[in-house]
Amino acid sequence: MNTTLTPELTAADRCDRCGAQAYVRARLADGLELHFCAHHGRAHLDKLRDMQDIDILDETHKLHAEENPTI
């Protein structure tokens, strides 16, 4: 089966460890995806980056984005 994956994470994507909103996705070579919140992403990213054939999407910067309110 061939599936199309969204390039960005959405509010519907949840952390595999705790169920919070996911900000990190690790896609392994066999197609398996792991989703992590920012907390669990920080805990596992170093180990994931050491793996071969892995695609990591880290959107934790969205947590620190400044809002531009319109006046």
PDB file of N, CA, C and O in Angstrom:
ATOM      1  N   MET A   1       0.846  -1.171   0.000  1.00  0.00           N
ATOM      2  CA  MET A   1       0.000   0.000   0.000  1.00  0.00           C
ATOM      3  C   MET A   1       0.896   1.240   0.000  1.00  0.00           C
ATOM      4  O   MET A   1       1.839   1.347   0.759  1.00  0.00           O
ATOM      5  N   ASN A   2       0.586   2.192  -0.832  1.00  0.00           N
ATOM      6  CA  ASN A   2       1.343   3.430  -0.923  1.00  0.00           C
ATOM      7  C   ASN A   2       0.494   4.548  -0.338  1.00  0.00           C
ATOM      8  O   ASN A   2      -0.625   4.765  -0.771  1.00  0.00           O
ATOM      9  N   THR A   3       1.020   5.259   0.648  1.00  0.00           N
ATOM     10  CA  THR A   3       0.263   6.330   1.269  1.00  0.00           C
ATOM     11  C   THR A   3       1.000   7.646   1.096  1.00  0.00           C
ATOM     12  O   THR A   3       2.217   7.683   0.992  1.00  0.00           O
ATOM     13  N   THR A   4       0.256   8.729   1.080  1.00  0.00           N
ATOM     14  CA  THR A   4       0.838  10.054   1.020  1.00  0.00           C
ATOM     15  C   THR A   4       0.808  10.638   2.425  1.00  0.00           C
ATOM     16  O   THR A   4      -0.242  10.703   3.052  1.00  0.00           O
ATOM     17  N   LEU A   5       1.944  11.068   2.899  1.00  0.00           N
ATOM     18  CA  LEU A   5       2.047  11.609   4.247  1.00  0.00           C
ATOM     19  C   LEU A   5       2.116  13.125   4.188  1.00  0.00           C
ATOM     20  O   LEU A   5       2.726  13.690   3.296  1.00  0.00           O
ATOM     21  N   THR A   6       1.474  13.770   5.140  1.00  0.00           N
ATOM     22  CA  THR A   6       1.500  15.221   5.166  1.00  0.00           C
ATOM     23  C   THR A   6       2.899  15.703   5.502  1.00  0.00           C
ATOM     24  O   THR A   6       3.596  15.100   6.307  1.00  0.00           O
ATOM     25  N   PRO A   7       3.315  16.806   4.891  1.00  0.00           N
ATOM     26  CA  PRO A   7       4.654  17.311   5.161  1.00  0.00           C
ATOM     27  C   PRO A   7       4.784  17.923   6.544  1.00  0.00           C
ATOM     28  O   PRO A   7       5.874  17.993   7.091  1.00  0.00           O
ATOM     29  N   GLU A   8       3.698  18.400   7.110  1.00  0.00           N
ATOM     30  CA  GLU A   8       3.729  19.005   8.431  1.00  0.00           C
ATOM     31  C   GLU A   8       2.895  18.190   9.405  1.00  0.00           C
ATOM     32  O   GLU A   8       1.981  17.477   9.007  1.00  0.00           O
ATOM     33  N   LEU A   9       3.212  18.342  10.667  1.00  0.00           N
ATOM     34  CA  LEU A   9       2.405  17.719  11.700  1.00  0.00           C
ATOM     35  C   LEU A   9       1.199  18.606  11.985  1.00  0.00           C
ATOM     36  O   LEU A   9       1.271  19.828  11.846  1.00  0.00           O
ATOM     37  N   THR A  10       0.099  17.997  12.384  1.00  0.00           N
ATOM     38  CA  THR A  10      -1.110  18.746  12.706  1.00  0.00           C
ATOM     39  C   THR A  10      -1.475  18.500  14.166  1.00  0.00           C
ATOM     40  O   THR A  10      -0.873  17.648  14.832  1.00  0.00           O
ATOM     41  N   ALA A  11      -2.471  19.202  14.647  1.00  0.00           N
ATOM     42  CA  ALA A  11      -2.930  19.021  16.028  1.00  0.00           C
ATOM     43  C   ALA A  11      -3.474  17.610  16.246  1.00  0.00           C
ATOM     44  O   ALA A  11      -3.543  17.139  17.378  1.00  0.00           O
ATOM     45  N   ALA A  12      -3.813  16.921  15.175  1.00  0.00           N
ATOM     46  CA  ALA A  12      -4.319  15.551  15.298  1.00  0.00           C
ATOM     47  C   ALA A  12      -3.198  14.536  15.527  1.00  0.00           C
ATOM     48  O   ALA A  12      -3.458  13.415  15.959  1.00  0.00           O
ATOM     49  N   ASP A  13      -1.950  14.908  15.228  1.00  0.00           N
ATOM     50  CA  ASP A  13      -0.809  14.016  15.446  1.00  0.00           C
ATOM     51  C   ASP A  13      -0.444  14.046  16.927  1.00  0.00           C
ATOM     52  O   ASP A  13      -0.228  15.107  17.501  1.00  0.00           O
ATOM     53  N   ARG A  14      -0.383  12.871  17.543  1.00  0.00           N
ATOM     54  CA  ARG A  14      -0.176  12.767  18.979  1.00  0.00           C
ATOM     55  C   ARG A  14       1.098  12.001  19.292  1.00  0.00           C
ATOM     56  O   ARG A  14       1.512  11.102  18.558  1.00  0.00           O
ATOM     57  N   CYS A  15       1.708  12.346  20.420  1.00  0.00           N
ATOM     58  CA  CYS A  15       2.923  11.692  20.891  1.00  0.00           C
ATOM     59  C   CYS A  15       2.638  10.222  21.199  1.00  0.00           C
ATOM     60  O   CYS A  15       1.648   9.897  21.860  1.00  0.00           O
ATOM     61  N   ASP A  16       3.510   9.354  20.707  1.00  0.00           N
ATOM     62  CA  ASP A  16       3.357   7.918  20.961  1.00  0.00           C
ATOM     63  C   ASP A  16       3.622   7.554  22.417  1.00  0.00           C
ATOM     64  O   ASP A  16       3.214   6.488  22.874  1.00  0.00           O
ATOM     65  N   ARG A  17       4.302   8.412  23.160  1.00  0.00           N
ATOM     66  CA  ARG A  17       4.618   8.127  24.565  1.00  0.00           C
ATOM     67  C   ARG A  17       3.534   8.600  25.525  1.00  0.00           C
ATOM     68  O   ARG A  17       3.176   7.903  26.454  1.00  0.00           O
ATOM     69  N   CYS A  18       3.032   9.848  25.316  1.00  0.00           N
ATOM     70  CA  CYS A  18       2.135  10.417  26.326  1.00  0.00           C
ATOM     71  C   CYS A  18       0.815  10.939  25.776  1.00  0.00           C
ATOM     72  O   CYS A  18      -0.065  11.297  26.551  1.00  0.00           O
ATOM     73  N   GLY A  19       0.660  11.023  24.470  1.00  0.00           N
ATOM     74  CA  GLY A  19      -0.589  11.481  23.885  1.00  0.00           C
ATOM     75  C   GLY A  19      -0.700  12.979  23.687  1.00  0.00           C
ATOM     76  O   GLY A  19      -1.696  13.472  23.164  1.00  0.00           O
ATOM     77  N   ALA A  20       0.319  13.746  24.069  1.00  0.00           N
ATOM     78  CA  ALA A  20       0.303  15.197  23.847  1.00  0.00           C
ATOM     79  C   ALA A  20       0.490  15.474  22.356  1.00  0.00           C
ATOM     80  O   ALA A  20       0.828  14.586  21.576  1.00  0.00           O
ATOM     81  N   GLN A  21       0.282  16.723  21.952  1.00  0.00           N
ATOM     82  CA  GLN A  21       0.461  17.081  20.546  1.00  0.00           C
ATOM     83  C   GLN A  21       1.895  16.802  20.120  1.00  0.00           C
ATOM     84  O   GLN A  21       2.848  17.138  20.820  1.00  0.00           O
ATOM     85  N   ALA A  22       2.043  16.167  18.961  1.00  0.00           N
ATOM     86  CA  ALA A  22       3.365  15.809  18.453  1.00  0.00           C
ATOM     87  C   ALA A  22       3.995  16.977  17.710  1.00  0.00           C
ATOM     88  O   ALA A  22       3.336  17.654  16.915  1.00  0.00           O
ATOM     89  N   TYR A  23       5.271  17.214  17.976  1.00  0.00           N
ATOM     90  CA  TYR A  23       6.052  18.224  17.273  1.00  0.00           C
ATOM     91  C   TYR A  23       7.278  17.622  16.600  1.00  0.00           C
ATOM     92  O   TYR A  23       8.008  18.327  15.924  1.00  0.00           O
ATOM     93  N   VAL A  24       7.491  16.336  16.777  1.00  0.00           N
ATOM     94  CA  VAL A  24       8.620  15.631  16.158  1.00  0.00           C
ATOM     95  C   VAL A  24       8.096  14.345  15.533  1.00  0.00           C
ATOM     96  O   VAL A  24       7.353  13.595  16.164  1.00  0.00           O
ATOM     97  N   ARG A  25       8.486  14.121  14.264  1.00  0.00           N
ATOM     98  CA  ARG A  25       8.136  12.865  13.585  1.00  0.00           C
ATOM     99  C   ARG A  25       9.425  12.247  13.079  1.00  0.00           C
ATOM    100  O   ARG A  25      10.244  12.911  12.446  1.00  0.00           O
ATOM    101  N   ALA A  26       9.612  10.982  13.364  1.00  0.00           N
ATOM    102  CA  ALA A  26      10.749  10.226  12.854  1.00  0.00           C
ATOM    103  C   ALA A  26      10.199   9.129  11.950  1.00  0.00           C
ATOM    104  O   ALA A  26       9.422   8.287  12.394  1.00  0.00           O
ATOM    105  N   ARG A  27      10.580   9.174  10.690  1.00  0.00           N
ATOM    106  CA  ARG A  27      10.125   8.184   9.720  1.00  0.00           C
ATOM    107  C   ARG A  27      11.285   7.252   9.424  1.00  0.00           C
ATOM    108  O   ARG A  27      12.312   7.654   8.898  1.00  0.00           O
ATOM    109  N   LEU A  28      11.118   5.986   9.806  1.00  0.00           N
ATOM    110  CA  LEU A  28      12.166   4.988   9.614  1.00  0.00           C
ATOM    111  C   LEU A  28      12.125   4.441   8.194  1.00  0.00           C
ATOM    112  O   LEU A  28      11.129   4.588   7.486  1.00  0.00           O
ATOM    113  N   ALA A  29      13.192   3.780   7.782  1.00  0.00           N
ATOM    114  CA  ALA A  29      13.321   3.270   6.413  1.00  0.00           C
ATOM    115  C   ALA A  29      12.211   2.297   6.043  1.00  0.00           C
ATOM    116  O   ALA A  29      11.789   2.245   4.896  1.00  0.00           O
ATOM    117  N   ASP A  30      11.709   1.543   7.016  1.00  0.00           N
ATOM    118  CA  ASP A  30      10.663   0.564   6.712  1.00  0.00           C
ATOM    119  C   ASP A  30       9.270   1.187   6.664  1.00  0.00           C
ATOM    120  O   ASP A  30       8.280   0.493   6.504  1.00  0.00           O
ATOM    121  N   GLY A  31       9.202   2.544   6.793  1.00  0.00           N
ATOM    122  CA  GLY A  31       7.921   3.233   6.717  1.00  0.00           C
ATOM    123  C   GLY A  31       7.275   3.506   8.059  1.00  0.00           C
ATOM    124  O   GLY A  31       6.298   4.241   8.134  1.00  0.00           O
ATOM    125  N   LEU A  32       7.800   2.918   9.109  1.00  0.00           N
ATOM    126  CA  LEU A  32       7.263   3.150  10.449  1.00  0.00           C
ATOM    127  C   LEU A  32       7.495   4.595  10.852  1.00  0.00           C
ATOM    128  O   LEU A  32       8.556   5.158  10.598  1.00  0.00           O
ATOM    129  N   GLU A  33       6.488   5.210  11.455  1.00  0.00           N
ATOM    130  CA  GLU A  33       6.617   6.574  11.938  1.00  0.00           C
ATOM    131  C   GLU A  33       6.470   6.603  13.448  1.00  0.00           C
ATOM    132  O   GLU A  33       5.619   5.923  14.008  1.00  0.00           O
ATOM    133  N   LEU A  34       7.308   7.402  14.074  1.00  0.00           N
ATOM    134  CA  LEU A  34       7.222   7.641  15.506  1.00  0.00           C
ATOM    135  C   LEU A  34       6.913   9.116  15.695  1.00  0.00           C
ATOM    136  O   LEU A  34       7.532   9.976  15.055  1.00  0.00           O
ATOM    137  N   HIS A  35       5.953   9.426  16.563  1.00  0.00           N
ATOM    138  CA  HIS A  35       5.590  10.809  16.862  1.00  0.00           C
ATOM    139  C   HIS A  35       5.912  11.098  18.320  1.00  0.00           C
ATOM    140  O   HIS A  35       5.632  10.272  19.196  1.00  0.00           O
ATOM    141  N   PHE A  36       6.479  12.286  18.560  1.00  0.00           N
ATOM    142  CA  PHE A  36       6.837  12.679  19.917  1.00  0.00           C
ATOM    143  C   PHE A  36       6.432  14.121  20.182  1.00  0.00           C
ATOM    144  O   PHE A  36       6.540  14.977  19.294  1.00  0.00           O
ATOM    145  N   CYS A  37       6.022  14.394  21.406  1.00  0.00           N
ATOM    146  CA  CYS A  37       5.843  15.769  21.850  1.00  0.00           C
ATOM    147  C   CYS A  37       7.238  16.382  21.970  1.00  0.00           C
ATOM    148  O   CYS A  37       8.247  15.694  21.811  1.00  0.00           O
ATOM    149  N   ALA A  38       7.304  17.675  22.267  1.00  0.00           N
ATOM    150  CA  ALA A  38       8.623  18.320  22.378  1.00  0.00           C
ATOM    151  C   ALA A  38       9.453  17.686  23.486  1.00  0.00           C
ATOM    152  O   ALA A  38      10.651  17.444  23.316  1.00  0.00           O
ATOM    153  N   HIS A  39       8.839  17.384  24.615  1.00  0.00           N
ATOM    154  CA  HIS A  39       9.553  16.789  25.749  1.00  0.00           C
ATOM    155  C   HIS A  39      10.168  15.438  25.378  1.00  0.00           C
ATOM    156  O   HIS A  39      11.362  15.210  25.570  1.00  0.00           O
ATOM    157  N   HIS A  40       9.363  14.539  24.854  1.00  0.00           N
ATOM    158  CA  HIS A  40       9.873  13.214  24.513  1.00  0.00           C
ATOM    159  C   HIS A  40      10.764  13.274  23.267  1.00  0.00           C
ATOM    160  O   HIS A  40      11.675  12.457  23.118  1.00  0.00           O
ATOM    161  N   GLY A  41      10.523  14.230  22.385  1.00  0.00           N
ATOM    162  CA  GLY A  41      11.409  14.424  21.239  1.00  0.00           C
ATOM    163  C   GLY A  41      12.813  14.758  21.691  1.00  0.00           C
ATOM    164  O   GLY A  41      13.786  14.183  21.203  1.00  0.00           O
ATOM    165  N   ARG A  42      12.934  15.694  22.648  1.00  0.00           N
ATOM    166  CA  ARG A  42      14.260  16.043  23.177  1.00  0.00           C
ATOM    167  C   ARG A  42      14.925  14.832  23.816  1.00  0.00           C
ATOM    168  O   ARG A  42      16.138  14.651  23.711  1.00  0.00           O
ATOM    169  N   ALA A  43      14.140  14.001  24.460  1.00  0.00           N
ATOM    170  CA  ALA A  43      14.687  12.823  25.140  1.00  0.00           C
ATOM    171  C   ALA A  43      15.235  11.785  24.147  1.00  0.00           C
ATOM    172  O   ALA A  43      16.152  11.043  24.474  1.00  0.00           O
ATOM    173  N   HIS A  44      14.675  11.736  22.927  1.00  0.00           N
ATOM    174  CA  HIS A  44      15.027  10.664  21.991  1.00  0.00           C
ATOM    175  C   HIS A  44      15.749  11.140  20.726  1.00  0.00           C
ATOM    176  O   HIS A  44      16.277  10.307  19.984  1.00  0.00           O
ATOM    177  N   LEU A  45      15.788  12.440  20.455  1.00  0.00           N
ATOM    178  CA  LEU A  45      16.334  12.911  19.180  1.00  0.00           C
ATOM    179  C   LEU A  45      17.795  12.533  18.954  1.00  0.00           C
ATOM    180  O   LEU A  45      18.164  12.150  17.838  1.00  0.00           O
ATOM    181  N   ASP A  46      18.635  12.633  19.953  1.00  0.00           N
ATOM    182  CA  ASP A  46      20.049  12.283  19.755  1.00  0.00           C
ATOM    183  C   ASP A  46      20.207  10.842  19.299  1.00  0.00           C
ATOM    184  O   ASP A  46      20.970  10.540  18.374  1.00  0.00           O
ATOM    185  N   LYS A  47      19.474   9.951  19.923  1.00  0.00           N
ATOM    186  CA  LYS A  47      19.557   8.541  19.557  1.00  0.00           C
ATOM    187  C   LYS A  47      18.983   8.308  18.150  1.00  0.00           C
ATOM    188  O   LYS A  47      19.534   7.537  17.359  1.00  0.00           O
ATOM    189  N   LEU A  48      17.893   8.994  17.832  1.00  0.00           N
ATOM    190  CA  LEU A  48      17.284   8.843  16.507  1.00  0.00           C
ATOM    191  C   LEU A  48      18.213   9.368  15.418  1.00  0.00           C
ATOM    192  O   LEU A  48      18.325   8.758  14.353  1.00  0.00           O
ATOM    193  N   ARG A  49      18.880  10.478  15.670  1.00  0.00           N
ATOM    194  CA  ARG A  49      19.781  11.064  14.666  1.00  0.00           C
ATOM    195  C   ARG A  49      20.975  10.162  14.377  1.00  0.00           C
ATOM    196  O   ARG A  49      21.569  10.240  13.299  1.00  0.00           O
ATOM    197  N   ASP A  50      21.331   9.303  15.303  1.00  0.00           N
ATOM    198  CA  ASP A  50      22.433   8.368  15.097  1.00  0.00           C
ATOM    199  C   ASP A  50      22.045   7.208  14.183  1.00  0.00           C
ATOM    200  O   ASP A  50      22.922   6.505  13.675  1.00  0.00           O
ATOM    201  N   MET A  51      20.762   7.020  13.964  1.00  0.00           N
ATOM    202  CA  MET A  51      20.288   5.913  13.129  1.00  0.00           C
ATOM    203  C   MET A  51      20.475   6.259  11.651  1.00  0.00           C
ATOM    204  O   MET A  51      20.444   7.419  11.259  1.00  0.00           O
ATOM    205  N   GLN A  52      20.643   5.217  10.831  1.00  0.00           N
ATOM    206  CA  GLN A  52      20.754   5.407   9.395  1.00  0.00           C
ATOM    207  C   GLN A  52      19.370   5.299   8.774  1.00  0.00           C
ATOM    208  O   GLN A  52      18.474   4.654   9.301  1.00  0.00           O
ATOM    209  N   ASP A  53      19.216   5.924   7.617  1.00  0.00           N
ATOM    210  CA  ASP A  53      17.972   5.853   6.853  1.00  0.00           C
ATOM    211  C   ASP A  53      16.765   6.285   7.675  1.00  0.00           C
ATOM    212  O   ASP A  53      15.775   5.567   7.775  1.00  0.00           O
ATOM    213  N   ILE A  54      16.852   7.464   8.260  1.00  0.00           N
ATOM    214  CA  ILE A  54      15.753   8.000   9.043  1.00  0.00           C
ATOM    215  C   ILE A  54      15.511   9.444   8.615  1.00  0.00           C
ATOM    216  O   ILE A  54      16.450  10.177   8.322  1.00  0.00           O
ATOM    217  N   ASP A  55      14.253   9.809   8.517  1.00  0.00           N
ATOM    218  CA  ASP A  55      13.860  11.167   8.163  1.00  0.00           C
ATOM    219  C   ASP A  55      13.198  11.783   9.392  1.00  0.00           C
ATOM    220  O   ASP A  55      12.195  11.265   9.875  1.00  0.00           O
ATOM    221  N   ILE A  56      13.766  12.874   9.902  1.00  0.00           N
ATOM    222  CA  ILE A  56      13.248  13.501  11.118  1.00  0.00           C
ATOM    223  C   ILE A  56      12.675  14.871  10.780  1.00  0.00           C
ATOM    224  O   ILE A  56      13.340  15.690  10.142  1.00  0.00           O
ATOM    225  N   LEU A  57      11.452  15.091  11.209  1.00  0.00           N
ATOM    226  CA  LEU A  57      10.808  16.387  11.095  1.00  0.00           C
ATOM    227  C   LEU A  57      10.667  16.935  12.503  1.00  0.00           C
ATOM    228  O   LEU A  57       9.978  16.348  13.334  1.00  0.00           O
ATOM    229  N   ASP A  58      11.341  18.052  12.777  1.00  0.00           N
ATOM    230  CA  ASP A  58      11.319  18.672  14.095  1.00  0.00           C
ATOM    231  C   ASP A  58      10.643  20.031  13.977  1.00  0.00           C
ATOM    232  O   ASP A  58      11.192  20.964  13.398  1.00  0.00           O
ATOM    233  N   GLU A  59       9.440  20.141  14.521  1.00  0.00           N
ATOM    234  CA  GLU A  59       8.677  21.385  14.460  1.00  0.00           C
ATOM    235  C   GLU A  59       8.555  22.032  15.838  1.00  0.00           C
ATOM    236  O   GLU A  59       7.629  22.788  16.089  1.00  0.00           O
ATOM    237  N   THR A  60       9.499  21.749  16.717  1.00  0.00           N
ATOM    238  CA  THR A  60       9.421  22.319  18.064  1.00  0.00           C
ATOM    239  C   THR A  60       9.568  23.835  18.050  1.00  0.00           C
ATOM    240  O   THR A  60       9.160  24.500  19.000  1.00  0.00           O
ATOM    241  N   HIS A  61      10.101  24.384  16.970  1.00  0.00           N
ATOM    242  CA  HIS A  61      10.207  25.843  16.865  1.00  0.00           C
ATOM    243  C   HIS A  61       8.837  26.521  16.913  1.00  0.00           C
ATOM    244  O   HIS A  61       8.724  27.669  17.303  1.00  0.00           O
ATOM    245  N   LYS A  62       7.797  25.798  16.550  1.00  0.00           N
ATOM    246  CA  LYS A  62       6.443  26.361  16.582  1.00  0.00           C
ATOM    247  C   LYS A  62       6.006  26.707  17.999  1.00  0.00           C
ATOM    248  O   LYS A  62       5.145  27.559  18.190  1.00  0.00           O
ATOM    249  N   LEU A  63       6.600  26.061  18.978  1.00  0.00           N
ATOM    250  CA  LEU A  63       6.254  26.352  20.364  1.00  0.00           C
ATOM    251  C   LEU A  63       6.781  27.715  20.793  1.00  0.00           C
ATOM    252  O   LEU A  63       6.264  28.317  21.731  1.00  0.00           O
ATOM    253  N   HIS A  64       7.791  28.210  20.113  1.00  0.00           N
ATOM    254  CA  HIS A  64       8.435  29.460  20.490  1.00  0.00           C
ATOM    255  C   HIS A  64       8.124  30.598  19.534  1.00  0.00           C
ATOM    256  O   HIS A  64       8.676  31.679  19.677  1.00  0.00           O
ATOM    257  N   ALA A  65       7.262  30.345  18.561  1.00  0.00           N
ATOM    258  CA  ALA A  65       6.930  31.380  17.581  1.00  0.00           C
ATOM    259  C   ALA A  65       6.177  32.521  18.257  1.00  0.00           C
ATOM    260  O   ALA A  65       5.274  32.297  19.059  1.00  0.00           O
ATOM    261  N   GLU A  66       6.576  33.706  17.945  1.00  0.00           N
ATOM    262  CA  GLU A  66       5.906  34.879  18.515  1.00  0.00           C
ATOM    263  C   GLU A  66       4.650  35.174  17.711  1.00  0.00           C
ATOM    264  O   GLU A  66       4.613  35.059  16.490  1.00  0.00           O
ATOM    265  N   GLU A  67       3.628  35.561  18.430  1.00  0.00           N
ATOM    266  CA  GLU A  67       2.390  35.945  17.783  1.00  0.00           C
ATOM    267  C   GLU A  67       2.473  37.415  17.406  1.00  0.00           C
ATOM    268  O   GLU A  67       3.068  38.227  18.113  1.00  0.00           O
ATOM    269  N   ASN A  68       1.891  37.761  16.284  1.00  0.00           N
ATOM    270  CA  ASN A  68       1.824  39.145  15.844  1.00  0.00           C
ATOM    271  C   ASN A  68       0.376  39.605  15.915  1.00  0.00           C
ATOM    272  O   ASN A  68      -0.351  39.511  14.929  1.00  0.00           O
ATOM    273  N   PRO A  69      -0.045  40.096  17.053  1.00  0.00           N
ATOM    274  CA  PRO A  69      -1.445  40.540  17.143  1.00  0.00           C
ATOM    275  C   PRO A  69      -1.671  41.777  16.296  1.00  0.00           C
ATOM    276  O   PRO A  69      -0.811  42.638  16.176  1.00  0.00           O
ATOM    277  N   THR A  70      -2.819  41.824  15.682  1.00  0.00           N
ATOM    278  CA  THR A  70      -3.167  43.006  14.879  1.00  0.00           C
ATOM    279  C   THR A  70      -3.929  43.975  15.755  1.00  0.00           C
ATOM    280  O   THR A  70      -4.792  43.598  16.547  1.00  0.00           O
ATOM    281  N   ILE A  71      -3.551  45.205  15.632  1.00  0.00           N
ATOM    282  CA  ILE A  71      -4.178  46.245  16.460  1.00  0.00           C
ATOM    283  C   ILE A  71      -5.080  47.094  15.606  1.00  0.00           C
ATOM    284  O   ILE A  71      -4.835  47.386  14.507  1.00  0.00           O
TER     285      ILE A  71
END
